[in-house]
């Protein structure tokens, strides 16, 4: 498979995208959903597990819950960072209230928590609400 492996966040299909096309708005070969969206995508646990293990592009997950005040404050900042990082990394969100086993699987002790995956493994973690600029800098440091 030539190019970077990227899991479609809509249908779960693994796609190969040439490196120089990552910022050009590649779409899934199966369902035509954007592979490098400019806004965070809400995913389920199965999609997160596959993307974290498969993707060649850095994947940053915001573990959050709808009742969490700091999570609500960080949501718009995470969205701004996703737009700024389009083509370099994918930012996704996982609702820990809906997917309670995710917290245990990934050792989430408090929310919001960002976890970065690269090359099939966790490479970085940050807890607490942070600004878009701090998120962008954090991701660029991967």
Coordinates of N, CA and C in Angstrom, one line a residue:
X1 N 0.9 -1.2 0.0 CA 0.0 0.0 0.0 C 0.9 1.2 0.0
X2 N 0.8 2.0 -1.1 CA 1.7 3.2 -1.2 C 1.1 4.4 -0.5
X3 N 1.9 5.3 0.0 CA 1.3 6.5 0.7 C 1.2 6.2 2.2
X4 N 0.5 7.2 2.8 CA 0.2 7.2 4.3 C -1.1 6.4 4.5
X5 N -1.1 5.5 5.5 CA -2.3 4.8 5.8 C -3.2 5.7 6.7
X6 N -4.4 5.8 6.3 CA -5.4 6.6 7.1 C -6.7 5.9 7.2
X7 N -7.2 5.7 8.4 CA -8.5 5.1 8.6 C -9.6 6.1 8.4
X8 N -10.6 5.7 7.6 CA -11.8 6.6 7.5 C -12.5 6.7 8.8
X9 N -12.8 7.8 9.3 CA -13.5 8.0 10.6 C -15.0 7.8 10.4
X10 N -15.5 7.6 9.2 CA -16.9 7.4 9.0 C -17.2 5.9 8.8
X11 N -16.4 5.2 7.9 CA -16.7 3.8 7.6 C -15.7 2.8 8.1
X12 N -14.5 3.3 8.6 CA -13.5 2.4 9.1 C -12.6 1.8 8.1
X13 N -12.7 2.1 6.8 CA -11.9 1.6 5.7 C -10.5 2.2 5.8
X14 N -9.4 1.4 5.6 CA -8.1 2.0 5.6 C -7.8 2.4 4.2
X15 N -7.3 3.7 4.0 CA -7.0 4.3 2.8 C -5.5 4.6 2.7
X16 N -5.0 4.6 1.5 CA -3.6 5.0 1.2 C -3.6 6.4 0.6
X17 N -3.0 7.4 1.2 CA -3.0 8.7 0.6 C -1.5 9.2 0.4
X18 N -1.1 9.6 -0.8 CA 0.3 10.1 -0.9 C 0.5 11.3 0.0
X19 N 1.7 11.3 0.6 CA 2.1 12.4 1.6 C 1.7 13.8 1.1
X20 N 2.1 14.0 -0.2 CA 1.9 15.4 -0.7 C 0.4 15.7 -1.0
X21 N -0.5 14.8 -0.8 CA -2.0 15.0 -1.0 C -2.7 15.2 0.3
X22 N -2.0 15.1 1.5 CA -2.7 15.1 2.8 C -3.5 16.4 3.0
X23 N -2.9 17.5 2.6 CA -3.5 18.8 2.8 C -4.5 19.2 1.7
X24 N -4.6 18.3 0.7 CA -5.5 18.7 -0.5 C -6.9 18.1 -0.3
X25 N -7.3 17.7 0.8 CA -8.7 17.3 1.1 C -9.0 15.9 0.5
X26 N -8.1 14.9 0.8 CA -8.4 13.5 0.4 C -9.7 13.0 0.9
X27 N -10.3 12.1 0.1 CA -11.6 11.5 0.5 C -11.4 10.0 0.6
X28 N -12.3 9.3 1.4 CA -12.3 7.9 1.5 C -12.7 7.3 0.2
X29 N -11.9 6.2 -0.2 CA -12.2 5.5 -1.5 C -13.5 4.8 -1.4
X30 N -14.0 4.5 -0.2 CA -15.3 3.7 0.0 C -16.5 4.6 0.1
X31 N -16.5 5.5 1.1 CA -17.7 6.3 1.4 C -17.6 7.7 1.0
X32 N -16.4 8.2 0.6 CA -16.2 9.6 0.1 C -16.1 10.6 1.2
X33 N -16.1 10.2 2.5 CA -16.0 11.1 3.6 C -14.6 11.7 3.6
X34 N -14.4 13.0 4.1 CA -13.1 13.5 4.2 C -12.2 12.7 5.1
X35 N -10.9 12.5 4.7 CA -10.0 11.8 5.5 C -9.2 12.7 6.4
X36 N -9.0 14.0 6.0 CA -8.3 14.9 6.8 C -9.2 16.1 7.1
X37 N -10.3 15.9 7.9 CA -11.2 17.0 8.2 C -10.6 18.2 8.9
X38 N -11.2 19.4 8.7 CA -10.7 20.6 9.3 C -11.4 20.9 10.6
X39 N -12.2 19.9 11.1 CA -12.9 20.0 12.4 C -12.8 18.7 13.1
X40 N -12.8 18.7 14.4 CA -12.8 17.4 15.1 C -14.0 16.5 14.8
X41 N -13.8 15.2 14.7 CA -14.8 14.3 14.4 C -15.1 13.4 15.6
X42 N -16.4 13.3 16.0 CA -16.7 12.4 17.1 C -16.6 10.9 16.6
X43 N -15.9 10.1 17.4 CA -15.8 8.7 17.0 C -16.2 7.8 18.1
X44 N -16.4 6.5 17.8 CA -16.7 5.5 18.8 C -15.4 4.8 19.1
X45 N -15.5 3.9 20.1 CA -14.3 3.2 20.5 C -13.6 2.4 19.5
X46 N -14.4 1.6 18.7 CA -13.9 0.7 17.7 C -13.1 1.5 16.6
X47 N -13.6 2.7 16.2 CA -13.0 3.5 15.2 C -11.7 4.1 15.8
X48 N -11.7 4.5 17.0 CA -10.5 5.0 17.7 C -9.4 3.9 17.7
X49 N -9.8 2.7 18.2 CA -8.8 1.6 18.3 C -8.2 1.4 16.9
X50 N -9.0 1.2 15.9 CA -8.4 0.9 14.6 C -7.5 2.1 14.1
X51 N -8.0 3.3 14.2 CA -7.2 4.4 13.7 C -5.9 4.6 14.5
X52 N -6.0 4.4 15.8 CA -4.8 4.5 16.6 C -3.7 3.5 16.3
X53 N -4.2 2.3 15.9 CA -3.2 1.2 15.6 C -2.8 1.3 14.1
X54 N -3.5 1.9 13.2 CA -3.3 1.8 11.8 C -2.7 3.0 11.2
X55 N -3.1 4.2 11.6 CA -2.8 5.4 10.9 C -1.3 5.8 11.0
X56 N -0.8 6.3 9.8 CA 0.6 6.8 9.7 C 0.6 8.3 10.1
X57 N -0.6 9.0 10.1 CA -0.7 10.4 10.4 C -1.0 10.5 11.8
X58 N -0.3 11.5 12.5 CA -0.6 11.6 14.0 C -2.1 11.8 14.2
X59 N -2.6 11.1 15.3 CA -4.0 11.1 15.7 C -4.1 11.7 17.1
X60 N -4.8 12.7 17.3 CA -5.0 13.3 18.6 C -6.4 13.2 19.1
X61 N -6.6 12.6 20.2 CA -7.9 12.3 20.8 C -8.2 13.2 22.0
X62 N -9.3 13.8 22.0 CA -9.8 14.6 23.1 C -10.9 13.7 23.8
X63 N -10.5 13.1 25.0 CA -11.4 12.4 25.8 C -12.2 13.4 26.6
X64 N -13.5 13.4 26.5 CA -14.4 14.4 27.1 C -15.7 13.8 27.5
X65 N -16.5 14.6 28.1 CA -17.9 14.2 28.5 C -18.8 15.5 28.4
X66 N -20.1 15.3 28.1 CA -20.9 16.5 27.9 C -21.2 17.2 29.3
X67 N -21.1 16.6 30.4 CA -21.3 17.2 31.7 C -20.1 18.0 32.2
X68 N -19.0 17.9 31.6 CA -17.7 18.4 32.1 C -17.5 19.9 31.6
X69 N -17.5 20.8 32.6 CA -17.3 22.2 32.3 C -16.0 22.5 31.6
X70 N -14.8 22.1 32.0 CA -13.6 22.3 31.3 C -13.6 21.8 29.9
X71 N -14.3 20.6 29.7 CA -14.4 20.0 28.4 C -15.2 21.0 27.4
X72 N -16.2 21.6 28.0 CA -17.0 22.5 27.2 C -16.2 23.7 26.8
X73 N -15.4 24.2 27.7 CA -14.5 25.3 27.4 C -13.5 25.0 26.4
X74 N -12.9 23.8 26.4 CA -11.9 23.4 25.5 C -12.4 23.0 24.1
X75 N -13.6 22.6 24.0 CA -14.2 22.2 22.7 C -13.9 23.1 21.6
X76 N -14.3 24.4 21.7 CA -14.0 25.4 20.6 C -12.5 25.6 20.3
X77 N -11.7 25.5 21.3 CA -10.3 25.6 21.2 C -9.7 24.4 20.4
X78 N -10.2 23.2 20.7 CA -9.8 22.0 20.0 C -10.2 22.1 18.5
X79 N -11.4 22.6 18.3 CA -11.8 22.8 16.9 C -10.9 23.8 16.1
X80 N -10.5 24.9 16.8 CA -9.6 25.8 16.1 C -8.3 25.2 15.8
X81 N -7.8 24.4 16.7 CA -6.5 23.7 16.5 C -6.6 22.7 15.4
X82 N -7.8 22.0 15.3 CA -8.0 21.0 14.2 C -7.9 21.7 12.9
X83 N -8.5 22.9 12.8 CA -8.5 23.6 11.5 C -7.0 24.1 11.2
X84 N -6.3 24.5 12.2 CA -4.9 25.0 12.0 C -4.0 23.8 11.6
X85 N -4.3 22.6 12.0 CA -3.4 21.5 11.8 C -3.9 20.6 10.6
X86 N -4.8 21.0 9.9 CA -5.3 20.2 8.7 C -4.2 19.9 7.8
X87 N -4.1 18.6 7.5 CA -3.0 18.1 6.6 C -1.8 17.6 7.4
X88 N -1.7 17.9 8.7 CA -0.6 17.5 9.5 C -0.9 16.5 10.5
X89 N -2.2 16.6 11.0 CA -2.6 15.6 12.1 C -4.2 15.6 12.0
X90 N -4.7 14.6 12.6 CA -6.2 14.5 12.7 C -6.6 14.6 14.2
X91 N -7.5 15.5 14.5 CA -8.0 15.7 15.8 C -9.4 15.1 15.9
X92 N -9.6 14.2 16.9 CA -10.9 13.5 17.0 C -11.3 13.6 18.5
X93 N -12.6 13.4 18.7 CA -13.2 13.4 20.1 C -13.9 12.1 20.4
X94 N -13.7 11.7 21.7 CA -14.4 10.5 22.1 C -15.2 10.8 23.4
X95 N -16.5 10.7 23.4 CA -17.3 11.0 24.6 C -17.2 9.8 25.5
X96 N -16.5 10.0 26.7 CA -16.3 9.0 27.7 C -17.6 8.6 28.4
X97 N -18.6 9.4 28.3 CA -19.9 9.0 28.9 C -20.6 8.0 28.1
X98 N -20.5 8.1 26.7 CA -21.1 7.2 25.8 C -20.3 5.9 25.7
X99 N -19.0 6.1 25.8 CA -18.1 4.9 25.6 C -17.2 4.8 26.8
X100 N -17.9 4.3 27.9 CA -17.3 4.2 29.2 C -16.1 3.3 29.3
X101 N -16.0 2.3 28.4 CA -14.9 1.4 28.5 C -13.6 2.0 27.9
X102 N -13.8 3.1 27.2 CA -12.6 3.8 26.6 C -11.7 4.4 27.7
X103 N -12.3 4.9 28.7 CA -11.6 5.5 29.8 C -10.7 4.4 30.5
X104 N -11.2 3.3 30.7 CA -10.4 2.2 31.3 C -9.4 1.7 30.3
X105 N -9.7 1.5 29.1 CA -8.8 1.0 28.1 C -7.6 1.9 28.0
X106 N -7.8 3.2 28.0 CA -6.7 4.2 27.8 C -6.2 4.8 29.0
X107 N -6.7 4.4 30.2 CA -6.2 4.9 31.5 C -6.5 6.3 31.7
X108 N -7.7 6.8 31.3 CA -8.1 8.2 31.5 C -8.5 8.4 32.9
X109 N -7.9 9.2 33.6 CA -8.2 9.4 35.0 C -8.9 10.7 35.3
X110 N -8.9 11.7 34.3 CA -9.6 12.9 34.4 C -9.8 13.5 33.0
X111 N -10.8 14.3 32.9 CA -11.1 14.9 31.6 C -11.2 16.4 31.7
X112 N -10.9 17.1 30.6 CA -10.5 16.6 29.3 C -9.0 16.1 29.4
X113 N -8.8 15.1 28.6 CA -7.4 14.5 28.4 C -7.2 14.3 26.9
X114 N -6.1 14.9 26.4 CA -5.7 14.6 25.0 C -4.6 13.5 25.0
X115 N -4.8 12.6 24.1 CA -3.8 11.6 23.9 C -3.4 11.6 22.4
X116 N -2.1 11.5 22.1 CA -1.6 11.5 20.8 C -1.1 10.1 20.4
X117 N -1.5 9.6 19.3 CA -1.0 8.4 18.8 C -0.2 8.6 17.5
X118 N 0.8 7.8 17.3 CA 1.6 8.0 16.1 C 2.3 6.6 15.9
X119 N 2.3 6.1 14.7 CA 3.0 4.8 14.4 C 2.4 3.7 15.2
X120 N 1.1 3.7 15.6 CA 0.5 2.6 16.3 C 0.6 2.6 17.8
X121 N 1.2 3.7 18.3 CA 1.3 3.7 19.8 C 1.1 5.1 20.3
X122 N 0.8 5.1 21.6 CA 0.6 6.4 22.3 C 2.0 7.1 22.5
X123 N 2.1 8.3 22.1 CA 3.3 9.0 22.2 C 3.3 10.2 23.1
X124 N 2.1 10.7 23.5 CA 2.1 11.9 24.3 C 0.7 12.0 25.0
X125 N 0.6 12.7 26.1 CA -0.7 12.8 26.9 C -0.7 14.1 27.6
X126 N -1.8 14.8 27.7 CA -2.0 16.1 28.3 C -3.4 16.1 29.0
X127 N -3.5 16.4 30.2 CA -4.8 16.6 30.9 C -5.0 18.0 31.2
X128 N -6.3 18.4 31.2 CA -6.7 19.7 31.5 C -7.1 20.5 30.2
X129 N -7.9 21.5 30.4 CA -8.3 22.4 29.3 C -7.1 23.3 28.9
X130 N -6.9 23.4 27.6 CA -5.8 24.2 27.1 C -6.3 25.0 25.8
X131 N -5.6 26.1 25.5 CA -6.0 26.9 24.4 C -5.6 26.3 23.0
X132 N -6.2 26.8 22.0 CA -5.9 26.3 20.6 C -4.4 26.4 20.3
X133 N -3.8 27.6 20.7 CA -2.4 27.7 20.4 C -1.5 26.7 21.1
X134 N -1.9 26.4 22.4 CA -1.2 25.4 23.1 C -1.4 24.0 22.5
X135 N -2.6 23.7 22.1 CA -2.9 22.4 21.4 C -2.0 22.3 20.2
X136 N -2.0 23.3 19.4 CA -1.3 23.3 18.1 C 0.2 23.1 18.4
X137 N 0.8 23.8 19.3 CA 2.2 23.7 19.7 C 2.4 22.2 20.2
X138 N 1.5 21.7 21.0 CA 1.7 20.4 21.6 C 1.7 19.4 20.5
X139 N 0.8 19.5 19.5 CA 0.8 18.5 18.4 C 2.0 18.7 17.5
X140 N 2.4 19.9 17.2 CA 3.6 20.1 16.3 C 4.9 19.5 17.0
X141 N 4.8 19.3 18.3 CA 6.0 18.8 19.0 C 6.0 17.2 19.0
X142 N 5.1 16.6 18.3 CA 5.1 15.1 18.2 C 6.3 14.6 17.5

